PDB file of C-alpha atoms and ligand atoms in Angstrom:
ATOM      1  CA  MET A   1     -96.858  57.959-127.741  1.00  0.00           C
ATOM      2  CA  ASP A   2     -98.163  54.252-126.692  1.00  0.00           C
ATOM      3  CA  ALA A   3    -100.797  53.740-124.165  1.00  0.00           C
ATOM      4  CA  ALA A   4     -98.649  53.498-121.236  1.00  0.00           C
ATOM      5  CA  ASP A   5     -97.023  57.036-122.073  1.00  0.00           C
ATOM      6  CA  GLN A   6    -100.502  58.372-122.500  1.00  0.00           C
ATOM      7  CA  ALA A   7    -101.233  56.938-118.943  1.00  0.00           C
ATOM      8  CA  LEU A   8     -97.928  58.646-117.743  1.00  0.00           C
ATOM      9  CA  ARG A   9     -98.799  62.190-119.425  1.00  0.00           C
ATOM     10  CA  LEU A  10    -102.299  61.969-117.375  1.00  0.00           C
ATOM     11  CA  GLN A  11    -100.665  61.180-114.257  1.00  0.00           C
ATOM     12  CA  LEU A  12     -98.044  63.896-114.510  1.00  0.00           C
ATOM     13  CA  GLU A  13    -100.758  66.109-115.656  1.00  0.00           C
ATOM     14  CA  ALA A  14    -102.932  65.442-112.667  1.00  0.00           C
ATOM     15  CA  LEU A  15    -100.055  66.206-110.426  1.00  0.00           C
ATOM     16  CA  ARG A  16     -98.876  69.395-112.343  1.00  0.00           C
ATOM     17  CA  PRO A  17    -101.586  70.668-114.432  1.00  0.00           C
ATOM     18  CA  GLY A  18    -100.459  72.027-117.621  1.00  0.00           C
ATOM     19  CA  LEU A  19     -97.451  69.595-117.533  1.00  0.00           C
ATOM     20  CA  ALA A  20     -96.154  68.344-121.001  1.00  0.00           C
ATOM     21  CA  LEU A  21     -94.452  64.937-121.600  1.00  0.00           C
ATOM     22  CA  GLU A  22     -92.274  65.257-124.726  1.00  0.00           C
ATOM     23  CA  PHE A  23     -89.992  62.711-126.427  1.00  0.00           C
ATOM     24  CA  VAL A  24     -87.387  63.355-128.709  1.00  0.00           C
ATOM     25  CA  ALA A  25     -85.035  60.810-130.365  1.00  0.00           C
ATOM     26  CA  GLU A  26     -81.883  63.045-129.871  1.00  0.00           C
ATOM     27  CA  THR A  27     -80.995  66.225-128.296  1.00  0.00           C
ATOM     28  CA  ASP A  28     -77.502  67.548-127.048  1.00  0.00           C
ATOM     29  CA  SER A  29     -78.697  67.721-123.502  1.00  0.00           C
ATOM     30  CA  THR A  30     -82.144  67.524-122.011  1.00  0.00           C
ATOM     31  CA  ASN A  31     -80.770  70.102-119.301  1.00  0.00           C
ATOM     32  CA  SER A  32     -79.419  72.465-122.165  1.00  0.00           C
ATOM     33  CA  GLU A  33     -82.371  72.188-124.313  1.00  0.00           C
ATOM     34  CA  LEU A  34     -84.783  73.253-121.355  1.00  0.00           C
ATOM     35  CA  MET A  35     -81.990  76.220-120.396  1.00  0.00           C
ATOM     36  CA  ARG A  36     -82.406  77.441-123.879  1.00  0.00           C
ATOM     37  CA  ARG A  37     -86.093  77.305-123.961  1.00  0.00           C
ATOM     38  CA  ALA A  38     -86.118  79.001-120.362  1.00  0.00           C
ATOM     39  CA  ARG A  39     -83.880  81.905-121.663  1.00  0.00           C
ATOM     40  CA  ALA A  40     -86.033  82.130-124.683  1.00  0.00           C
ATOM     41  CA  GLY A  41     -88.966  82.935-122.219  1.00  0.00           C
ATOM     42  CA  ARG A  42     -90.696  79.386-122.490  1.00  0.00           C
ATOM     43  CA  LEU A  43     -91.251  78.925-118.962  1.00  0.00           C
ATOM     44  CA  ASP A  44     -94.069  75.923-119.152  1.00  0.00           C
ATOM     45  CA  PRO A  45     -93.691  72.784-117.143  1.00  0.00           C
ATOM     46  CA  VAL A  46     -92.343  70.165-119.307  1.00  0.00           C
ATOM     47  CA  LEU A  47     -90.662  66.693-118.882  1.00  0.00           C
ATOM     48  CA  LEU A  48     -88.601  66.215-121.863  1.00  0.00           C
ATOM     49  CA  VAL A  49     -86.933  62.708-122.366  1.00  0.00           C
ATOM     50  CA  ALA A  50     -84.333  62.144-124.699  1.00  0.00           C
ATOM     51  CA  GLN A  51     -83.599  58.654-126.201  1.00  0.00           C
ATOM     52  CA  ARG A  52     -80.008  59.898-127.052  1.00  0.00           C
ATOM     53  CA  GLN A  53     -78.009  62.898-125.857  1.00  0.00           C
ATOM     54  CA  THR A  54     -74.860  64.062-127.837  1.00  0.00           C
ATOM     55  CA  SER A  55     -73.447  66.191-125.051  1.00  0.00           C
ATOM     56  CA  GLY A  56     -75.081  64.802-121.635  1.00  0.00           C
ATOM     57  CA  ARG A  57     -73.618  66.605-118.696  1.00  0.00           C
ATOM     58  CA  GLY A  58     -72.970  65.730-115.147  1.00  0.00           C
ATOM     59  CA  ARG A  59     -72.134  67.988-112.299  1.00  0.00           C
ATOM     60  CA  LEU A  60     -68.836  69.866-111.948  1.00  0.00           C
ATOM     61  CA  GLY A  61     -68.290  70.046-115.904  1.00  0.00           C
ATOM     62  CA  ARG A  62     -68.195  66.332-116.142  1.00  0.00           C
ATOM     63  CA  GLN A  63     -69.745  64.553-119.324  1.00  0.00           C
ATOM     64  CA  TRP A  64     -72.724  62.222-118.821  1.00  0.00           C
ATOM     65  CA  LEU A  65     -72.128  59.534-121.245  1.00  0.00           C
ATOM     66  CA  ALA A  66     -74.465  56.765-122.674  1.00  0.00           C
ATOM     67  CA  GLU A  67     -75.132  54.572-125.642  1.00  0.00           C
ATOM     68  CA  PRO A  68     -78.709  55.409-127.212  1.00  0.00           C
ATOM     69  CA  GLY A  69     -81.250  53.258-125.418  1.00  0.00           C
ATOM     70  CA  ALA A  70     -78.674  52.424-122.454  1.00  0.00           C
ATOM     71  CA  SER A  71     -79.848  54.992-120.183  1.00  0.00           C
ATOM     72  CA  LEU A  72     -82.736  56.840-119.162  1.00  0.00           C
ATOM     73  CA  THR A  73     -82.231  60.414-119.658  1.00  0.00           C
ATOM     74  CA  PHE A  74     -84.868  63.162-118.915  1.00  0.00           C
ATOM     75  CA  SER A  75     -85.282  66.709-117.434  1.00  0.00           C
ATOM     76  CA  LEU A  76     -88.153  67.922-115.668  1.00  0.00           C
ATOM     77  CA  GLY A  77     -88.357  72.080-116.105  1.00  0.00           C
ATOM     78  CA  MET A  78     -90.742  74.033-114.052  1.00  0.00           C
ATOM     79  CA  LEU A  79     -91.109  77.451-112.332  1.00  0.00           C
ATOM     80  CA  LEU A  80     -90.635  76.593-108.554  1.00  0.00           C
ATOM     81  CA  ALA A  81     -90.680  79.102-105.466  1.00  0.00           C
ATOM     82  CA  PRO A  82     -89.517  77.264-102.399  1.00  0.00           C
ATOM     83  CA  PRO A  83     -89.087  79.201 -99.432  1.00  0.00           C
ATOM     84  CA  ASP A  84     -85.770  77.416 -99.060  1.00  0.00           C
ATOM     85  CA  TRP A  85     -83.591  75.661-101.766  1.00  0.00           C
ATOM     86  CA  SER A  86     -81.354  73.613 -99.917  1.00  0.00           C
ATOM     87  CA  GLY A  87     -81.910  69.625-100.021  1.00  0.00           C
ATOM     88  CA  LEU A  88     -83.718  69.866-103.522  1.00  0.00           C
ATOM     89  CA  SER A  89     -81.424  67.310-105.252  1.00  0.00           C
ATOM     90  CA  LEU A  90     -81.456  65.067-102.168  1.00  0.00           C
ATOM     91  CA  ALA A  91     -85.485  65.059-102.167  1.00  0.00           C
ATOM     92  CA  VAL A  92     -85.293  64.086-105.790  1.00  0.00           C
ATOM     93  CA  GLY A  93     -82.778  61.471-105.169  1.00  0.00           C
ATOM     94  CA  VAL A  94     -84.725  60.006-102.420  1.00  0.00           C
ATOM     95  CA  ALA A  95     -88.080  59.793-104.590  1.00  0.00           C
ATOM     96  CA  VAL A  96     -86.060  58.020-107.418  1.00  0.00           C
ATOM     97  CA  ALA A  97     -84.372  55.447-105.031  1.00  0.00           C
ATOM     98  CA  GLU A  98     -87.499  54.431-103.604  1.00  0.00           C
ATOM     99  CA  ALA A  99     -89.345  54.135-106.725  1.00  0.00           C
ATOM    100  CA  LEU A 100     -86.591  51.892-108.189  1.00  0.00           C
ATOM    101  CA  HIS A 101     -85.570  49.194-105.869  1.00  0.00           C
ATOM    102  CA  PRO A 102     -84.631  48.919-101.851  1.00  0.00           C
ATOM    103  CA  SER A 103     -80.920  48.267-102.433  1.00  0.00           C
ATOM    104  CA  VAL A 104     -80.620  51.933-104.642  1.00  0.00           C
ATOM    105  CA  ARG A 105     -78.436  53.911-101.909  1.00  0.00           C
ATOM    106  CA  LEU A 106     -77.659  57.626-102.150  1.00  0.00           C
ATOM    107  CA  LYS A 107     -74.325  59.010-102.335  1.00  0.00           C
ATOM    108  CA  TRP A 108     -74.613  62.783-101.246  1.00  0.00           C
ATOM    109  CA  PRO A 109     -75.382  65.101-102.598  1.00  0.00           C
ATOM    110  CA  ASN A 110     -76.524  63.777-106.018  1.00  0.00           C
ATOM    111  CA  ASP A 111     -75.725  60.238-106.865  1.00  0.00           C
ATOM    112  CA  LEU A 112     -77.568  56.847-106.883  1.00  0.00           C
ATOM    113  CA  TRP A 113     -75.407  53.989-106.017  1.00  0.00           C
ATOM    114  CA  VAL A 114     -76.007  50.277-105.651  1.00  0.00           C
ATOM    115  CA  GLN A 115     -73.100  48.285-104.187  1.00  0.00           C
ATOM    116  CA  ASP A 116     -70.636  51.663-104.140  1.00  0.00           C
ATOM    117  CA  ARG A 117     -71.108  51.819-107.971  1.00  0.00           C
ATOM    118  CA  LYS A 118     -73.141  54.611-109.341  1.00  0.00           C
ATOM    119  CA  LEU A 119     -76.265  53.887-111.183  1.00  0.00           C
ATOM    120  CA  GLY A 120     -77.396  57.351-111.925  1.00  0.00           C
ATOM    121  CA  GLY A 121     -76.879  60.912-111.095  1.00  0.00           C
ATOM    122  CA  ILE A 122     -78.888  64.134-110.765  1.00  0.00           C
ATOM    123  CA  LEU A 123     -78.012  67.707-112.227  1.00  0.00           C
ATOM    124  CA  ILE A 124     -80.367  70.607-111.035  1.00  0.00           C
ATOM    125  CA  GLU A 125     -79.815  73.661-112.737  1.00  0.00           C
ATOM    126  CA  THR A 126     -82.238  77.131-112.447  1.00  0.00           C
ATOM    127  CA  ALA A 127     -82.566  80.244-114.534  1.00  0.00           C
ATOM    128  CA  ALA A 128     -84.281  83.444-113.280  1.00  0.00           C
ATOM    129  CA  PRO A 129     -87.460  84.392-115.435  1.00  0.00           C
ATOM    130  CA  PRO A 130     -87.230  87.746-117.196  1.00  0.00           C
ATOM    131  CA  GLU A 131     -89.920  89.197-115.167  1.00  0.00           C
ATOM    132  CA  GLY A 132     -88.030  88.666-112.021  1.00  0.00           C
ATOM    133  CA  GLY A 133     -89.678  87.295-108.994  1.00  0.00           C
ATOM    134  CA  PRO A 134     -89.192  84.799-106.217  1.00  0.00           C
ATOM    135  CA  ALA A 135     -89.611  81.928-108.697  1.00  0.00           C
ATOM    136  CA  ARG A 136     -86.878  80.364-110.800  1.00  0.00           C
ATOM    137  CA  TYR A 137     -87.217  77.932-113.800  1.00  0.00           C
ATOM    138  CA  THR A 138     -85.821  74.844-112.347  1.00  0.00           C
ATOM    139  CA  ILE A 139     -84.454  71.922-114.530  1.00  0.00           C
ATOM    140  CA  VAL A 140     -84.091  68.573-112.592  1.00  0.00           C
ATOM    141  CA  GLY A 141     -82.041  66.344-114.996  1.00  0.00           C
ATOM    142  CA  LEU A 142     -82.019  62.630-114.164  1.00  0.00           C
ATOM    143  CA  GLY A 143     -79.427  60.177-116.108  1.00  0.00           C
ATOM    144  CA  LEU A 144     -80.077  56.403-114.921  1.00  0.00           C
ATOM    145  CA  ASN A 145     -77.856  53.666-116.396  1.00  0.00           C
ATOM    146  CA  VAL A 146     -80.025  50.802-117.345  1.00  0.00           C
ATOM    147  CA  THR A 147     -77.959  48.418-119.255  1.00  0.00           C
ATOM    148  CA  PRO A 148     -74.396  47.571-118.467  1.00  0.00           C
ATOM    149  CA  ARG A 149     -71.802  49.570-119.993  1.00  0.00           C
ATOM    150  CA  GLU A 150     -67.832  49.759-119.924  1.00  0.00           C
ATOM    151  CA  GLY A 151     -66.323  50.733-116.766  1.00  0.00           C
ATOM    152  CA  ALA A 152     -62.842  51.369-117.108  1.00  0.00           C
ATOM    153  CA  ALA A 153     -62.773  55.057-117.667  1.00  0.00           C
ATOM    154  CA  TYR A 154     -64.998  55.902-114.574  1.00  0.00           C
ATOM    155  CA  ALA A 155     -63.557  56.767-110.989  1.00  0.00           C
ATOM    156  CA  THR A 156     -66.844  55.211-109.471  1.00  0.00           C
ATOM    157  CA  PRO A 157     -67.551  52.172-111.722  1.00  0.00           C
ATOM    158  CA  PRO A 158     -71.001  52.100-112.968  1.00  0.00           C
ATOM    159  CA  PHE A 159     -73.994  49.789-112.068  1.00  0.00           C
ATOM    160  CA  ALA A 160     -76.934  48.950-114.331  1.00  0.00           C
ATOM    161  CA  LEU A 161     -80.394  48.578-113.307  1.00  0.00           C
ATOM    162  CA  ARG A 162     -80.630  45.298-115.190  1.00  0.00           C
ATOM    163  CA  GLU A 163     -78.137  44.010-112.662  1.00  0.00           C
ATOM    164  CA  LEU A 164     -81.161  44.293-110.174  1.00  0.00           C
ATOM    165  CA  LEU A 165     -84.187  44.066-112.413  1.00  0.00           C
ATOM    166  CA  PRO A 166     -83.460  42.043-115.345  1.00  0.00           C
ATOM    167  CA  GLN A 167     -86.294  43.203-117.377  1.00  0.00           C
ATOM    168  CA  ALA A 168     -85.731  46.955-116.752  1.00  0.00           C
ATOM    169  CA  ALA A 169     -86.333  49.149-119.831  1.00  0.00           C
ATOM    170  CA  PRO A 170     -85.736  52.737-120.010  1.00  0.00           C
ATOM    171  CA  ARG A 171     -89.583  53.902-121.032  1.00  0.00           C
ATOM    172  CA  ALA A 172     -90.701  51.431-118.228  1.00  0.00           C
ATOM    173  CA  VAL A 173     -88.444  52.634-115.753  1.00  0.00           C
ATOM    174  CA  LEU A 174     -89.574  56.600-116.767  1.00  0.00           C
ATOM    175  CA  GLN A 175     -93.251  55.513-115.963  1.00  0.00           C
ATOM    176  CA  GLN A 176     -91.766  54.117-112.534  1.00  0.00           C
ATOM    177  CA  VAL A 177     -89.851  57.129-111.386  1.00  0.00           C
ATOM    178  CA  ALA A 178     -91.377  60.056-113.149  1.00  0.00           C
ATOM    179  CA  PRO A 179     -94.540  60.647-110.963  1.00  0.00           C
ATOM    180  CA  PRO A 180     -92.895  60.010-107.526  1.00  0.00           C
ATOM    181  CA  LEU A 181     -89.983  62.616-108.732  1.00  0.00           C
ATOM    182  CA  LEU A 182     -92.585  65.049-109.711  1.00  0.00           C
ATOM    183  CA  GLN A 183     -94.430  64.515-106.380  1.00  0.00           C
ATOM    184  CA  ALA A 184     -91.154  65.265-104.513  1.00  0.00           C
ATOM    185  CA  VAL A 185     -90.354  68.449-106.426  1.00  0.00           C
ATOM    186  CA  LEU A 186     -93.796  69.659-105.705  1.00  0.00           C
ATOM    187  CA  GLY A 187     -93.670  68.298-102.053  1.00  0.00           C
ATOM    188  CA  PHE A 188     -90.162  70.001-101.603  1.00  0.00           C
ATOM    189  CA  GLU A 189     -91.589  73.276-102.881  1.00  0.00           C
ATOM    190  CA  GLN A 190     -94.048  73.264-100.154  1.00  0.00           C
ATOM    191  CA  PHE A 191     -92.473  71.758 -97.354  1.00  0.00           C
ATOM    192  CA  GLY A 192     -88.690  71.739 -97.944  1.00  0.00           C
ATOM    193  CA  PHE A 193     -86.192  69.006 -97.364  1.00  0.00           C
ATOM    194  CA  ALA A 194     -87.259  68.318 -93.808  1.00  0.00           C
ATOM    195  CA  PRO A 195     -89.916  65.461 -94.695  1.00  0.00           C
ATOM    196  CA  PHE A 196     -87.111  63.916 -96.609  1.00  0.00           C
ATOM    197  CA  GLN A 197     -84.432  64.003 -94.120  1.00  0.00           C
ATOM    198  CA  ALA A 198     -85.218  60.303 -92.580  1.00  0.00           C
ATOM    199  CA  ARG A 199     -86.131  58.988 -95.847  1.00  0.00           C
ATOM    200  CA  PHE A 200     -82.464  59.873 -96.853  1.00  0.00           C
ATOM    201  CA  GLN A 201     -81.091  58.576 -93.919  1.00  0.00           C
ATOM    202  CA  ALA A 202     -82.456  55.197 -94.527  1.00  0.00           C
ATOM    203  CA  ARG A 203     -80.682  55.231 -97.712  1.00  0.00           C
ATOM    204  CA  ASP A 204     -77.507  57.025 -97.081  1.00  0.00           C
ATOM    205  CA  ALA A 205     -74.458  55.195 -98.746  1.00  0.00           C
ATOM    206  CA  LEU A 206     -72.035  57.243 -96.769  1.00  0.00           C
ATOM    207  CA  ALA A 207     -73.451  56.961 -93.047  1.00  0.00           C
ATOM    208  CA  GLY A 208     -70.553  55.984 -90.864  1.00  0.00           C
ATOM    209  CA  ARG A 209     -67.946  55.930 -93.345  1.00  0.00           C
ATOM    210  CA  PRO A 210     -64.594  57.720 -93.577  1.00  0.00           C
ATOM    211  CA  VAL A 211     -65.088  60.376 -96.263  1.00  0.00           C
ATOM    212  CA  ARG A 212     -62.587  63.054 -97.859  1.00  0.00           C
ATOM    213  CA  LEU A 213     -64.285  66.204 -99.004  1.00  0.00           C
ATOM    214  CA  SER A 214     -62.878  68.376-101.961  1.00  0.00           C
ATOM    215  CA  ASP A 215     -61.375  70.733 -99.741  1.00  0.00           C
ATOM    216  CA  GLY A 216     -59.110  68.209 -97.869  1.00  0.00           C
ATOM    217  CA  THR A 217     -61.244  67.685 -94.896  1.00  0.00           C
ATOM    218  CA  VAL A 218     -61.402  64.227 -93.551  1.00  0.00           C
ATOM    219  CA  GLY A 219     -63.757  62.627 -91.129  1.00  0.00           C
ATOM    220  CA  SER A 220     -66.606  60.295 -90.933  1.00  0.00           C
ATOM    221  CA  ALA A 221     -70.078  60.876 -92.147  1.00  0.00           C
ATOM    222  CA  HIS A 222     -72.693  61.323 -89.860  1.00  0.00           C
ATOM    223  CA  GLY A 223     -75.948  61.633 -92.108  1.00  0.00           C
ATOM    224  CA  VAL A 224     -77.760  64.951 -93.108  1.00  0.00           C
ATOM    225  CA  ASP A 225     -79.016  67.818 -91.142  1.00  0.00           C
ATOM    226  CA  SER A 226     -82.769  69.173 -91.633  1.00  0.00           C
ATOM    227  CA  GLN A 227     -81.365  71.283 -94.504  1.00  0.00           C
ATOM    228  CA  GLY A 228     -79.912  68.568 -96.541  1.00  0.00           C
ATOM    229  CA  ALA A 229     -76.047  69.471 -95.360  1.00  0.00           C
ATOM    230  CA  LEU A 230     -73.868  66.664 -94.941  1.00  0.00           C
ATOM    231  CA  LEU A 231     -72.577  66.123 -91.248  1.00  0.00           C
ATOM    232  CA  VAL A 232     -68.889  65.116 -91.044  1.00  0.00           C
ATOM    233  CA  HIS A 233     -67.198  64.198 -87.813  1.00  0.00           C
ATOM    234  CA  THR A 234     -63.692  65.623 -88.065  1.00  0.00           C
ATOM    235  CA  ALA A 235     -60.861  66.180 -85.785  1.00  0.00           C
ATOM    236  CA  ALA A 236     -62.088  69.802 -85.196  1.00  0.00           C
ATOM    237  CA  GLY A 237     -65.652  68.591 -84.281  1.00  0.00           C
ATOM    238  CA  MET A 238     -68.744  68.349 -86.199  1.00  0.00           C
ATOM    239  CA  LYS A 239     -68.829  70.033 -89.370  1.00  0.00           C
ATOM    240  CA  ALA A 240     -72.179  70.575 -91.718  1.00  0.00           C
ATOM    241  CA  VAL A 241     -71.131  70.654 -95.335  1.00  0.00           C
ATOM    242  CA  ALA A 242     -73.679  72.360 -97.722  1.00  0.00           C
ATOM    243  CA  THR A 243     -71.630  72.179-101.051  1.00  0.00           C
ATOM    244  CA  ALA A 244     -68.552  69.868-101.815  1.00  0.00           C
ATOM    245  CA  GLU A 245     -67.406  66.938-103.586  1.00  0.00           C
ATOM    246  CA  VAL A 246     -67.100  63.761-101.333  1.00  0.00           C
ATOM    247  CA  SER A 247     -65.104  60.769-101.760  1.00  0.00           C
ATOM    248  CA  VAL A 248     -65.362  57.667 -99.699  1.00  0.00           C
ATOM    249  CA  ARG A 249     -62.007  56.663 -98.591  1.00  0.00           C
ATOM    250  CA  PRO A 250     -61.175  52.970 -98.614  1.00  0.00           C
ATOM    251  CA  ALA A 251     -61.646  51.488 -95.108  1.00  0.00           C
TER     252      ALA A 251
HETATM  253  C1  BTN B   1     -74.018  63.427-112.569  1.00  0.00           C
HETATM  254  O1  BTN B   1     -73.793  62.162-112.477  1.00  0.00           O
HETATM  255  O2  BTN B   1     -73.067  64.250-112.083  1.00  0.00           O
HETATM  256  C2  BTN B   1     -75.259  63.897-112.988  1.00  0.00           C
HETATM  257  C3  BTN B   1     -75.656  63.296-114.367  1.00  0.00           C
HETATM  258  C4  BTN B   1     -77.183  63.972-114.789  1.00  0.00           C
HETATM  259  C5  BTN B   1     -77.169  63.303-116.037  1.00  0.00           C
HETATM  260  C6  BTN B   1     -78.705  63.840-116.882  1.00  0.00           C
HETATM  261  S1  BTN B   1     -79.228  62.715-118.191  1.00  0.00           S
HETATM  262  C7  BTN B   1     -80.443  63.973-118.186  1.00  0.00           C
HETATM  263  C8  BTN B   1     -80.039  65.411-117.917  1.00  0.00           C
HETATM  264  N1  BTN B   1     -79.320  65.905-119.360  1.00  0.00           N
HETATM  265  C9  BTN B   1     -78.162  66.245-118.821  1.00  0.00           C
HETATM  266  O3  BTN B   1     -77.051  66.753-119.731  1.00  0.00           O
HETATM  267  N2  BTN B   1     -77.509  65.693-117.905  1.00  0.00           N
HETATM  268  C10 BTN B   1     -78.559  65.357-117.159  1.00  0.00           C
END
């Protein structure tokens, strides 16, 4: 750990006492590693950063692929007991987008987009602690493309942070995004999604655009409600969508 990493560790520790900052050269997936630890009863707060993942995972069983050093991949794990879980991934997205660049937009529910290309994604998973209770061990995984990659195999072409910030490097980006991300998670636990709603709208990549949901519903996107559900204006009226895949139809 160099001096900048030490400074990051102290910054994170000040926000969440006891939080450890851990770097590994390689793991299958930082989310999977923290899930294994949680299942083994290790529920301490940690931010685990991997230089390389051999089986990085995205939402809906997809893979998260990246060359070593080409992306920032980490997971934050900690016990959380928010009164309402809805909108957590949106709150995390808001914090990361704001920390990165004014051009970063949010594609409901979990993606970071620039110019309709995918800069990154968020994967949140939780585990119930063995002793029960309201808290769940919550794993917030973030993957960000830092240097350009081949886009042919992707439904949404990838975008790399270096296209916006030519000097961007994974470790420096970590130092930029980790404190606001942790702050957002802690703020969400206390106040829920409502304080993030307007901030999400300001970066909403779908606002006013025609969308198609995975259940076949078509309509136009009208932002999110105070719980983070996507509002879609359909032929049958306004529909609040809590979970679904959304594609943007070509205009
Ligand atoms: C998505 O685009 O569907 C979400 C991608 C999330 C990728 C990150 S990389 C760090 C963490 N570990 C994983 O295996 N996945 C998340």
